[in-house]
Amino acid sequence: MAVIEIKNVAKRFGEYQALHDINLTIADQEFMVLLGASGCGKSTLLRIIAGLETATEGEVWIGGKRIDHLPPKDRGIAMVFQNYAVFPHLTVFENIGFGLRMQKLPNDEVTRRVERTAGLMHIDQLLKRYSGELSGGQRQRVAVARALAMEPDVILMDEPLSNLDALLRMEMRAELKGVLAESNTTAIYVTHDQVEAMSMADRISVMHEGRIVQAASPIDVYRDPAERFVAGFIGNPPMNFLDATPQGAGQFLVAGQSFAGPSANKPLEFAIRPEDMTLSETGLTATAKVVEPLGAHLLVTCEVEGKLFRAVLDSDLRVSMGDTLTLAPMQDRIRWFDPDTQIAVK
Amino acid sequence: MNARYLPYLLILPVTLFLCLFFLYPFILVAQQAFSVDGGWSLKNFEDVIGYWKFPISFQNTMLLAAAVVPVQLALALLMATMVNRMKKGRDLILYVWTIPLGISDLAAGIIWLAIFEQSGFLNSMMQAVGAIDRPTNFLSYQNPGIVFLAIALAEIWRATAIMLVILVAGIGLIPKEYYEAAEVFGASPWKRFTRVTLPLLRPSLQTALVLRVILAFEIFAVVAALGGTLFPVLMGETYAYQFDLLNNGAAAAMALIILAISIAFTLIIMRALRVPKGATI
């Protein structure tokens, strides 16, 4: 059982506050993704869990044991690095077996585990090679195999796929998810790529400026962003925002149209995903500025009341620049945010 | 200009320079070493090797190299690791540590002579604290051990920095992530040094050791200053043949013997520290 508990963790680098009061519990065998733009503190948090960085405040517990004062090797973790960190002077075999050798395991046990994990990662043909003779993808596999060979309670991954090309990344994404699910370890995976996060995670922690703004399942993060930042960060293209004026009794006026909203009687922000709208007789009046046929669908960038507004429409529709469209948002997909606190209002 | 020939044209001046001032004199020296009275002969080599001072100067040179180089290697590695960990003042420390490099070997020998000679610092100090009654001559034939120690100390002081600068540059090139990976996978600081730093430093170690070992076989001025004739070394004998005995042929033969030893050790070091085939460091 390797539940990870992060309690009130903060990190300062001199004057700079990299992490503010992080609290997060990750369940046993859960696949948790830390998602955020560069500089949001996600890698720092991972490195604190790994023991490569010391938290200024707070505690880290793994499997009911406080581990933040222990050296990395005593934490029951293994790690996959962004640049792989596959040792160039060792063969693939010795790279995978590095941690096992450090534990002074007997030779036959090292061989057994190295061969098993190499098989799992489909690199059993490469065991005698050196890292200089491998492609980026193969090096990545070695790095993952090295971590799995430790049979750790927790596996930490720092942007492991970011140096691979797009096609390979998609392949490895699925493979990694499968391998990790079978290994019964708890995984923490850092990425700035929301597609990676959505497709792999059991739960996503969206981080922004050293805080976790939302920790929820991928579909909840997508459908019900807890903060305006999440709504604008997740989704490609992200959510559209328009100003909403209260008309009393849970009604709001948005771009000349009346919508049912929360009971709050104050100006809010109306938000809708580009794909949650259809062309209709009544709705928001939009002027098409750019039309991009993307094959699967049609991305139309319009203007509504002088604001940028995107709609994802059926690719069979004929829309040209300058056309006036009437877009009807799906009522159950509309979200509301408080412009002062940035928090979602229900 | 044809791009195919341009590189060759560009290295032509330096090639000519090397041929004129290194290769040509070298051939002349070799010619001198292998000829007696205008004819081809090994007599010069037989003479110098058969001379009674040859075995002792060979032995002294080897012993000195064997004593000095490992100490310098260990010190240079330690200092390089320390400097690499420093955040502030790194450059200042490096400059201070490399000051002896700027001092000629004869000057270095004289500095250490000023410490060890009869009226030197060491004598005054030991007398002042009452360890000895009157000044002693440490560097005499009665104290061969102290002579050896003084020469070794002077060499270590003078020439460790040349290895240090090479190793500092080499250590600086090792990516930090390798150390982090080693740490996460359970390597202690010592294991990280032996399993990551040393293997990845092999190219720099090769350069530093080859350079240092060759210089150790060429030791001359420090020995001349501190040991004089008490401690004959190969280079000193070469000098004596050339300028005291005016025997050009013998001096040339000695020079070639030193060259042969240097080449042999260079090959041994290169072989011992070679990077396995396929590994890229």
XYZ file of C-alpha atoms in Angstrom:
627
model
C 0.000 0.000 0.000
C 1.618 3.203 -1.085
C -0.664 6.106 -0.403
C 1.196 9.386 -0.846
C 0.247 12.253 1.410
C 1.617 15.719 0.862
C 0.900 17.924 3.840
C 1.322 21.714 3.792
C 4.403 21.545 1.590
C 5.929 24.904 0.689
C 9.184 25.688 -1.083
C 11.093 28.942 -1.278
C 14.192 29.594 -3.369
C 15.508 32.720 -1.655
C 12.834 35.351 -2.191
C 10.959 33.287 -4.760
C 8.064 31.215 -3.494
C 7.956 28.173 -5.797
C 5.253 26.250 -3.888
C 2.521 27.521 -1.568
C 1.000 25.216 1.009
C 0.460 22.109 -1.139
C -1.927 19.479 0.213
C -2.563 16.388 -1.849
C -3.377 12.759 -1.189
C -2.689 10.209 -3.883
C -4.358 6.840 -3.515
C -2.579 3.503 -3.715
C -1.942 2.537 -7.348
C -3.401 5.770 -8.585
C -1.954 7.445 -11.680
C -1.693 11.112 -10.730
C -0.637 13.705 -13.272
C 0.736 17.086 -12.198
C -0.185 19.393 -15.044
C 0.815 22.995 -15.539
C 2.775 25.463 -17.616
C 6.542 25.681 -17.144
C 7.500 27.390 -13.901
C 4.283 26.425 -12.092
C 6.172 24.325 -9.533
C 5.154 20.858 -10.722
C 8.716 19.605 -11.175
C 9.743 21.105 -7.834
C 6.940 19.204 -6.120
C 8.010 15.973 -7.812
C 11.614 16.537 -6.800
C 10.559 17.130 -3.212
C 8.742 13.787 -3.230
C 11.830 12.181 -4.787
C 14.157 13.721 -2.228
C 16.209 15.666 -4.754
C 14.902 18.912 -3.266
C 14.042 19.711 0.356
C 10.729 21.323 1.203
C 10.988 24.569 3.155
C 7.878 23.569 5.096
C 5.541 20.609 5.295
C 5.673 16.845 5.298
C 5.619 14.033 2.752
C 4.286 10.611 3.731
C 4.435 7.432 1.673
C 2.621 4.301 2.807
C 1.902 5.738 6.246
C 5.546 6.626 6.866
C 6.972 10.112 6.952
C 9.786 10.184 4.397
C 10.730 13.816 3.776
C 13.867 13.540 5.922
C 15.011 10.264 4.293
C 17.496 10.031 1.421
C 15.906 9.156 -1.954
C 16.992 5.514 -1.796
C 15.042 4.874 1.413
C 11.754 6.273 0.123
C 10.668 3.283 -1.955
C 10.596 5.366 -5.121
C 12.037 5.148 -8.604
C 12.209 7.956 -11.120
C 12.184 8.523 -14.863
C 13.969 11.705 -15.905
C 13.119 14.106 -18.702
C 16.497 13.647 -20.402
C 16.397 9.922 -19.562
C 19.720 10.091 -17.633
C 20.654 6.700 -19.085
C 24.323 6.264 -18.168
C 26.422 6.439 -21.347
C 29.259 4.330 -19.930
C 27.062 1.357 -19.027
C 25.287 -1.135 -21.248
C 21.503 -1.240 -21.320
C 21.672 -4.274 -19.024
C 23.808 -2.474 -16.447
C 21.654 0.636 -16.717
C 18.490 -1.279 -15.921
C 20.297 -3.163 -13.180
C 21.961 -0.075 -11.691
C 19.618 0.303 -8.738
C 19.587 -3.455 -8.105
C 23.396 -3.506 -8.030
C 23.340 -0.643 -5.539
C 21.071 -2.792 -3.341
C 23.697 -5.546 -3.683
C 21.143 -8.076 -4.940
C 22.602 -11.420 -6.050
C 23.578 -11.691 -9.701
C 20.848 -14.116 -10.749
C 18.176 -11.910 -9.189
C 19.556 -8.876 -11.036
C 19.558 -10.841 -14.312
C 16.031 -12.105 -13.710
C 14.606 -8.652 -12.988
C 16.525 -6.908 -15.780
C 15.363 -9.467 -18.331
C 11.779 -9.309 -17.131
C 11.510 -5.501 -17.271
C 13.449 -5.337 -20.535
C 10.900 -7.780 -21.967
C 8.074 -5.643 -20.659
C 9.499 -2.575 -22.404
C 10.419 -4.534 -25.580
C 14.136 -3.809 -25.328
C 15.349 -7.344 -24.602
C 17.261 -7.305 -27.890
C 19.274 -4.253 -26.837
C 20.703 -5.381 -23.501
C 24.323 -5.393 -24.697
C 24.163 -1.977 -26.349
C 25.309 1.367 -24.995
C 23.036 4.377 -24.771
C 24.902 6.121 -27.607
C 23.744 3.352 -29.925
C 20.063 3.819 -29.071
C 17.375 6.106 -30.460
C 15.572 8.580 -28.205
C 12.580 6.248 -27.904
C 14.754 3.289 -26.968
C 16.592 5.349 -24.351
C 13.230 6.309 -22.918
C 12.330 2.632 -22.654
C 15.588 1.930 -20.839
C 14.842 4.723 -18.368
C 11.375 3.297 -17.672
C 12.722 -0.264 -17.405
C 15.363 0.914 -14.926
C 12.636 2.384 -12.746
C 10.357 -0.675 -13.023
C 13.211 -3.066 -12.212
C 13.366 -1.538 -8.737
C 9.807 -2.790 -8.157
C 9.140 0.480 -6.336
C 6.050 1.467 -4.365
C 5.983 4.757 -6.201
C 7.233 5.685 -9.644
C 7.912 9.343 -10.384
C 8.089 10.636 -13.939
C 9.296 14.093 -14.931
C 8.061 14.926 -18.437
C 9.288 11.537 -19.663
C 7.863 11.849 -23.169
C 8.603 15.484 -23.919
C 11.776 14.760 -25.904
C 10.098 12.291 -28.270
C 8.519 13.155 -31.594
C 4.734 13.380 -31.799
C 3.982 9.943 -33.217
C 6.336 8.129 -30.829
C 4.898 10.089 -27.932
C 1.392 8.853 -28.740
C 2.647 5.265 -28.944
C 4.627 5.463 -25.709
C 1.721 7.146 -23.924
C -0.521 4.143 -24.401
C 2.251 1.670 -23.690
C 3.370 3.414 -20.527
C -0.171 3.540 -19.231
C -0.563 -0.183 -19.795
C 2.754 -1.145 -18.219
C 2.186 1.032 -15.186
C -1.334 -0.276 -14.650
C 0.077 -3.816 -14.556
C 2.927 -2.950 -12.235
C 0.583 -2.020 -9.374
C 2.615 1.040 -8.410
C 1.435 4.477 -7.497
C 2.567 6.883 -10.199
C 3.129 10.608 -10.249
C 3.623 12.001 -13.702
C 4.642 15.577 -14.434
C 3.755 17.095 -17.794
C 2.822 20.358 -19.463
C 0.990 18.468 -22.203
C -2.721 18.390 -21.445
C -3.422 15.662 -23.997
C -0.935 13.429 -22.180
C -2.544 14.326 -18.872
C -6.104 13.707 -20.074
C -5.289 10.405 -21.736
C -3.148 8.843 -19.002
C -4.321 10.130 -15.653
C -6.683 8.654 -13.122
C -6.617 12.099 -11.607
C -5.081 15.398 -12.704
C -3.712 18.067 -10.388
C -3.662 21.313 -12.304
C -0.971 23.588 -10.934
C -0.643 27.329 -11.351
C 1.902 29.669 -9.776
C 2.931 27.206 -7.095
C -0.579 26.135 -6.113
C -2.793 23.182 -6.954
C -5.896 24.823 -8.365
C -7.832 21.634 -9.003
C -7.280 17.929 -8.399
C -9.933 15.813 -10.081
C -10.552 13.181 -12.729
C -9.698 14.248 -16.301
C -13.344 14.570 -17.305
C -14.199 16.657 -14.219
C -11.262 18.956 -14.844
C -12.483 19.334 -18.418
C -16.188 19.699 -17.744
C -16.176 21.456 -14.385
C -13.070 23.630 -14.055
C -12.783 24.808 -10.477
C -11.176 28.084 -11.501
C -11.143 30.309 -14.519
C -7.426 29.465 -14.988
C -8.243 25.770 -15.464
C -11.007 26.617 -17.943
C -8.622 28.720 -19.967
C -5.754 26.214 -19.708
C -7.424 22.877 -20.412
C -8.904 22.176 -23.829
C -7.609 23.061 -27.224
C -9.029 25.557 -28.010
C -9.906 26.499 -24.402
C -13.236 27.739 -23.047
C -14.803 30.964 -24.305
C -15.588 33.682 -21.792
C -18.186 36.470 -21.978
C -19.350 39.039 -19.433
C -22.725 38.279 -17.828
C -24.959 40.884 -16.144
C -27.490 39.734 -13.526
C -31.149 40.267 -14.332
C -32.425 38.836 -11.038
C -33.963 35.428 -10.261
C -30.998 33.447 -11.597
C -31.127 35.044 -15.037
C -28.106 36.609 -16.725
C -27.777 38.737 -19.811
C -24.930 37.585 -22.039
C -24.282 39.378 -25.343
C -27.912 40.406 -25.551
C -29.279 36.951 -24.756
C -30.800 35.814 -21.508
C -29.456 32.610 -19.873
C -30.423 30.756 -16.719
C -27.517 30.860 -14.268
C -26.606 30.639 -10.589
C -28.583 32.458 -7.960
C -25.742 34.931 -7.254
C -26.940 38.444 -7.944
C -23.677 39.999 -9.216
C -21.817 40.287 -12.523
C -20.294 36.914 -13.491
C -18.379 35.464 -16.375
C -20.180 33.124 -18.717
C -18.046 30.251 -20.071
C -18.700 27.671 -22.752
C -16.490 25.173 -24.575
C -16.178 25.735 -28.332
C -17.622 22.294 -29.131
C -20.656 22.771 -26.876
C -22.489 25.040 -29.300
C -24.635 24.477 -32.366
C -25.816 26.738 -35.144
C -29.390 27.692 -34.424
C -32.179 30.276 -34.925
C -31.655 31.892 -31.520
C -28.456 32.363 -29.573
C -25.274 34.448 -29.473
C -24.641 36.564 -32.534
C -21.098 36.044 -33.790
C -19.124 37.343 -36.757
C -16.769 34.788 -38.319
C -13.193 36.134 -38.543
C -11.143 33.058 -39.393
C -12.404 29.702 -40.664
C -10.119 26.692 -40.278
C -11.303 23.370 -41.752
C -9.538 20.722 -39.648
C -11.021 17.646 -41.292
C -12.816 16.176 -38.302
C -14.457 19.495 -37.608
C -14.521 23.160 -38.502
C -12.835 25.659 -36.164
C -14.373 29.095 -36.502
C -12.826 32.044 -34.700
C -15.439 34.744 -34.320
C -16.147 37.931 -32.468
C -18.995 38.274 -29.995
C -19.445 41.787 -28.613
C -15.852 42.579 -29.614
C -14.472 39.531 -27.779
C -12.623 36.564 -29.248
C -14.939 33.568 -29.357
C -14.246 30.149 -30.864
C -16.687 27.549 -32.052
C -16.041 23.996 -33.180
C -18.693 23.121 -35.755
C -19.555 20.247 -38.055
C -17.104 20.076 -40.944
C -19.905 19.840 -43.517
C -21.136 23.336 -42.736
C -20.269 26.083 -45.203
C -19.028 29.108 -43.293
C -16.990 31.915 -44.806
C -15.172 34.867 -43.360
C -17.494 37.734 -42.449
C -20.576 35.514 -42.067
C -22.876 36.235 -39.160
C -23.585 33.072 -37.133
C -26.136 32.433 -34.424
C -24.547 30.081 -31.884
C -26.731 28.298 -29.334
C -24.816 27.087 -26.255
C -25.951 23.775 -24.711
C -27.581 24.870 -21.459
C -26.106 22.055 -19.290
C -22.561 22.797 -20.491
C -22.547 26.482 -19.526
C -20.229 27.333 -16.613
C -20.021 30.507 -14.539
C -17.062 32.170 -12.862
C -16.806 34.980 -10.348
C -14.569 37.629 -11.977
C -13.289 38.790 -8.548
C -12.263 35.425 -7.059
C -11.855 33.560 -10.391
C -13.672 30.620 -8.762
C -16.498 28.650 -10.394
C -20.011 29.597 -9.260
C -22.730 26.951 -9.234
C 38.480 28.118 -54.070
C 37.462 24.465 -54.066
C 35.896 23.680 -50.695
C 37.457 20.221 -50.728
C 40.980 21.592 -50.509
C 40.291 24.546 -48.240
C 40.708 22.662 -44.912
C 44.067 21.307 -46.039
C 45.181 24.717 -47.156
C 44.186 26.172 -43.798
C 46.208 23.651 -41.791
C 49.192 23.991 -44.132
C 50.941 26.841 -42.225
C 50.864 25.030 -38.891
C 51.927 21.774 -40.548
C 54.897 23.522 -42.137
C 55.768 25.139 -38.826
C 55.661 21.793 -37.003
C 57.729 20.075 -39.695
C 60.335 22.798 -39.658
C 60.717 23.282 -35.924
C 59.746 19.908 -34.485
C 59.945 17.099 -36.997
C 63.200 18.222 -38.607
C 65.103 18.744 -35.311
C 63.680 15.459 -34.081
C 65.068 13.655 -37.121
C 68.438 15.352 -36.548
C 68.449 14.198 -32.913
C 67.523 10.660 -33.918
C 70.236 10.696 -36.537
C 72.734 11.869 -33.944
C 71.659 9.202 -31.469
C 71.993 6.375 -33.970
C 75.325 7.371 -35.508
C 78.932 7.313 -34.376
C 81.683 8.836 -36.545
C 79.270 9.222 -39.443
C 78.162 5.554 -39.462
C 74.966 3.824 -38.237
C 75.493 2.417 -34.740
C 73.809 1.582 -31.448
C 76.973 2.483 -29.538
C 75.502 5.677 -28.024
C 72.656 3.673 -26.489
C 75.008 0.955 -25.280
C 77.212 3.621 -23.691
C 74.498 5.515 -21.837
C 72.684 2.386 -20.655
C 75.945 0.748 -19.623
C 77.056 3.780 -17.581
C 76.802 3.179 -13.809
C 74.551 6.218 -13.241
C 71.918 5.048 -15.720
C 70.153 2.444 -13.532
C 70.033 4.756 -10.529
C 68.773 7.762 -12.517
C 66.200 5.530 -14.251
C 65.092 4.158 -10.893
C 64.930 7.632 -9.311
C 62.856 9.019 -12.178
C 60.423 6.110 -12.005
C 60.161 6.185 -8.205
C 59.500 9.896 -8.234
C 56.811 9.536 -10.900
C 55.278 6.615 -8.991
C 55.209 8.613 -5.766
C 54.118 11.963 -7.154
C 51.566 11.198 -9.875
C 49.106 9.119 -7.784
C 49.152 11.730 -5.003
C 48.582 14.465 -7.559
C 45.769 12.509 -9.181
C 44.016 11.987 -5.860
C 44.525 15.610 -4.832
C 43.408 16.958 -8.201
C 40.250 14.800 -8.118
C 39.469 15.920 -4.584
C 40.064 19.568 -5.390
C 38.092 19.368 -8.646
C 35.126 17.772 -6.863
C 35.240 20.434 -4.168
C 35.473 23.305 -6.644
C 32.612 21.827 -8.651
C 30.345 21.879 -5.597
C 31.097 25.516 -4.808
C 28.532 28.135 -5.662
C 30.390 31.292 -4.679
C 34.090 32.081 -4.959
C 34.721 29.167 -7.304
C 36.842 31.185 -9.716
C 38.852 32.815 -6.941
C 39.748 29.441 -5.411
C 40.670 28.092 -8.840
C 42.984 31.047 -9.486
C 44.667 30.641 -6.100
C 45.112 26.913 -6.596
C 46.611 27.377 -10.034
C 49.164 30.050 -9.002
C 52.011 27.479 -8.825
C 51.407 26.788 -12.528
C 52.651 30.273 -13.304
C 55.951 29.681 -11.555
C 58.794 28.091 -13.504
C 60.026 24.730 -12.251
C 63.442 26.115 -11.351
C 61.833 28.937 -9.337
C 59.637 26.368 -7.621
C 62.701 24.333 -6.765
C 64.399 27.415 -5.315
C 61.294 28.281 -3.231
C 61.363 24.816 -1.665
C 65.145 25.055 -1.273
C 64.545 28.188 0.784
C 62.366 26.079 3.065
C 64.616 23.042 3.399
C 68.174 24.455 3.287
C 70.356 24.846 6.346
C 69.400 28.494 6.926
C 65.855 27.967 5.628
C 62.387 28.417 7.120
C 62.083 24.850 8.324
C 65.318 25.028 10.293
C 64.478 28.398 11.853
C 61.022 27.178 12.740
C 62.139 23.932 14.316
C 64.869 25.777 16.180
C 62.405 28.394 17.418
C 60.092 25.748 18.894
C 63.085 23.908 20.313
C 62.771 20.783 18.188
C 66.444 21.001 17.182
C 69.468 22.609 18.843
C 71.199 23.984 15.773
C 70.471 24.183 12.071
C 70.741 20.844 10.276
C 71.395 20.249 6.608
C 68.314 18.236 5.627
C 69.269 18.067 1.969
C 72.507 16.123 2.341
C 73.634 12.663 1.265
C 72.947 11.519 4.835
C 69.209 12.111 4.401
C 68.276 10.604 1.028
C 64.706 10.128 2.250
C 64.294 13.814 3.040
C 65.791 14.800 -0.312
C 63.278 12.546 -2.052
C 60.436 13.900 0.079
C 61.422 17.522 -0.581
C 61.531 16.925 -4.337
C 58.208 15.075 -4.277
C 56.569 17.835 -2.208
C 57.855 20.539 -4.526
C 56.570 18.634 -7.558
C 53.178 18.039 -5.982
C 52.916 21.686 -5.026
C 54.019 22.867 -8.447
C 52.249 20.600 -10.888
C 48.988 19.341 -9.359
C 47.122 22.304 -10.800
C 47.729 21.208 -14.390
C 45.678 18.085 -13.668
C 43.199 20.091 -11.635
C 42.260 22.429 -14.480
C 41.722 19.536 -16.885
C 39.610 17.604 -14.358
C 37.558 20.660 -13.361
C 36.662 21.199 -16.997
C 35.829 17.498 -17.364
C 33.656 17.283 -14.244
C 31.806 20.421 -15.290
C 30.698 18.617 -18.463
C 28.985 15.737 -16.644
C 25.208 16.422 -16.658
C 23.650 16.864 -13.209
C 20.875 14.409 -14.058
C 23.269 11.448 -13.960
C 24.013 12.220 -10.327
C 20.348 12.640 -9.521
C 19.527 9.347 -11.209
C 22.347 7.616 -9.327
C 21.128 9.124 -6.060
C 17.521 8.074 -6.615
C 18.653 4.557 -7.519
C 20.544 4.232 -4.270
C 24.164 5.216 -4.955
C 25.965 6.666 -1.921
C 28.148 9.760 -2.482
C 31.205 7.503 -2.766
C 29.443 5.183 -5.238
C 28.338 8.215 -7.235
C 31.991 9.214 -7.436
C 33.258 5.779 -8.447
C 30.310 4.702 -10.626
C 29.442 8.010 -12.307
C 32.174 10.628 -11.982
C 35.228 8.439 -12.597
C 33.915 6.525 -15.639
C 32.471 9.661 -17.224
C 35.696 11.513 -16.523
C 37.797 8.953 -18.388
C 38.650 11.194 -21.371
C 39.798 13.993 -19.044
C 41.657 11.529 -16.829
C 43.466 10.233 -19.902
C 44.581 13.700 -20.936
C 45.559 14.749 -17.423
C 47.485 11.564 -16.666
C 49.303 11.404 -19.999
C 50.348 15.020 -19.698
C 51.385 14.675 -16.075
C 53.271 11.388 -16.518
C 55.223 12.744 -19.486
C 56.137 15.824 -17.461
C 57.161 13.583 -14.559
C 59.659 11.752 -16.759
C 61.076 15.090 -17.836
C 61.665 16.320 -14.280
C 64.873 18.315 -14.104
C 65.004 21.809 -12.596
C 63.271 20.994 -9.288
C 65.655 18.082 -8.796
C 68.638 20.219 -9.763
C 67.674 22.881 -7.231
C 66.887 20.554 -4.312
C 68.960 17.449 -4.882
C 71.811 18.597 -7.086
C 73.959 15.561 -7.776
C 72.529 13.661 -4.799
C 69.522 12.541 -6.769
C 70.382 11.770 -10.417
C 67.439 11.613 -12.831
C 67.285 10.831 -16.552
C 66.835 14.419 -17.700
C 69.724 15.580 -15.473
C 71.966 12.959 -17.029
C 70.942 14.105 -20.496
C 71.920 17.642 -19.553
C 75.240 16.427 -18.191
C 76.038 14.528 -21.396
C 75.232 17.538 -23.540
C 76.835 20.388 -21.588
C 79.333 18.873 -19.146
C 80.656 15.982 -21.179
C 79.929 17.607 -24.556
C 78.769 14.233 -25.898
C 75.938 15.135 -28.327
C 75.351 11.570 -29.429
C 74.880 10.260 -25.884
C 72.586 13.162 -24.972
C 70.492 12.453 -28.079
C 70.296 8.768 -27.148
C 69.114 9.673 -23.622
C 66.495 11.998 -25.082
C 65.177 9.179 -27.262
C 65.092 6.767 -24.313
C 62.983 9.272 -22.339
C 60.733 9.656 -25.388
C 60.335 5.870 -25.640
C 59.389 5.616 -21.952
C 56.874 8.452 -22.382
C 55.290 6.796 -25.419
C 55.093 3.462 -23.629
C 53.341 4.983 -20.616
C 51.032 7.036 -22.826
C 49.907 3.826 -24.547
C 49.434 2.075 -21.194
C 47.318 4.944 -19.842
C 45.253 5.198 -23.017
C 44.620 1.464 -22.905
C 43.810 1.351 -19.200
C 41.348 4.249 -19.421
C 39.860 3.462 -22.808
C 36.153 3.972 -23.305
C 34.423 0.662 -24.135
C 33.576 0.255 -27.805
C 30.159 1.709 -28.483
C 29.953 3.755 -25.295
C 29.831 7.483 -25.921
C 31.198 9.619 -23.160
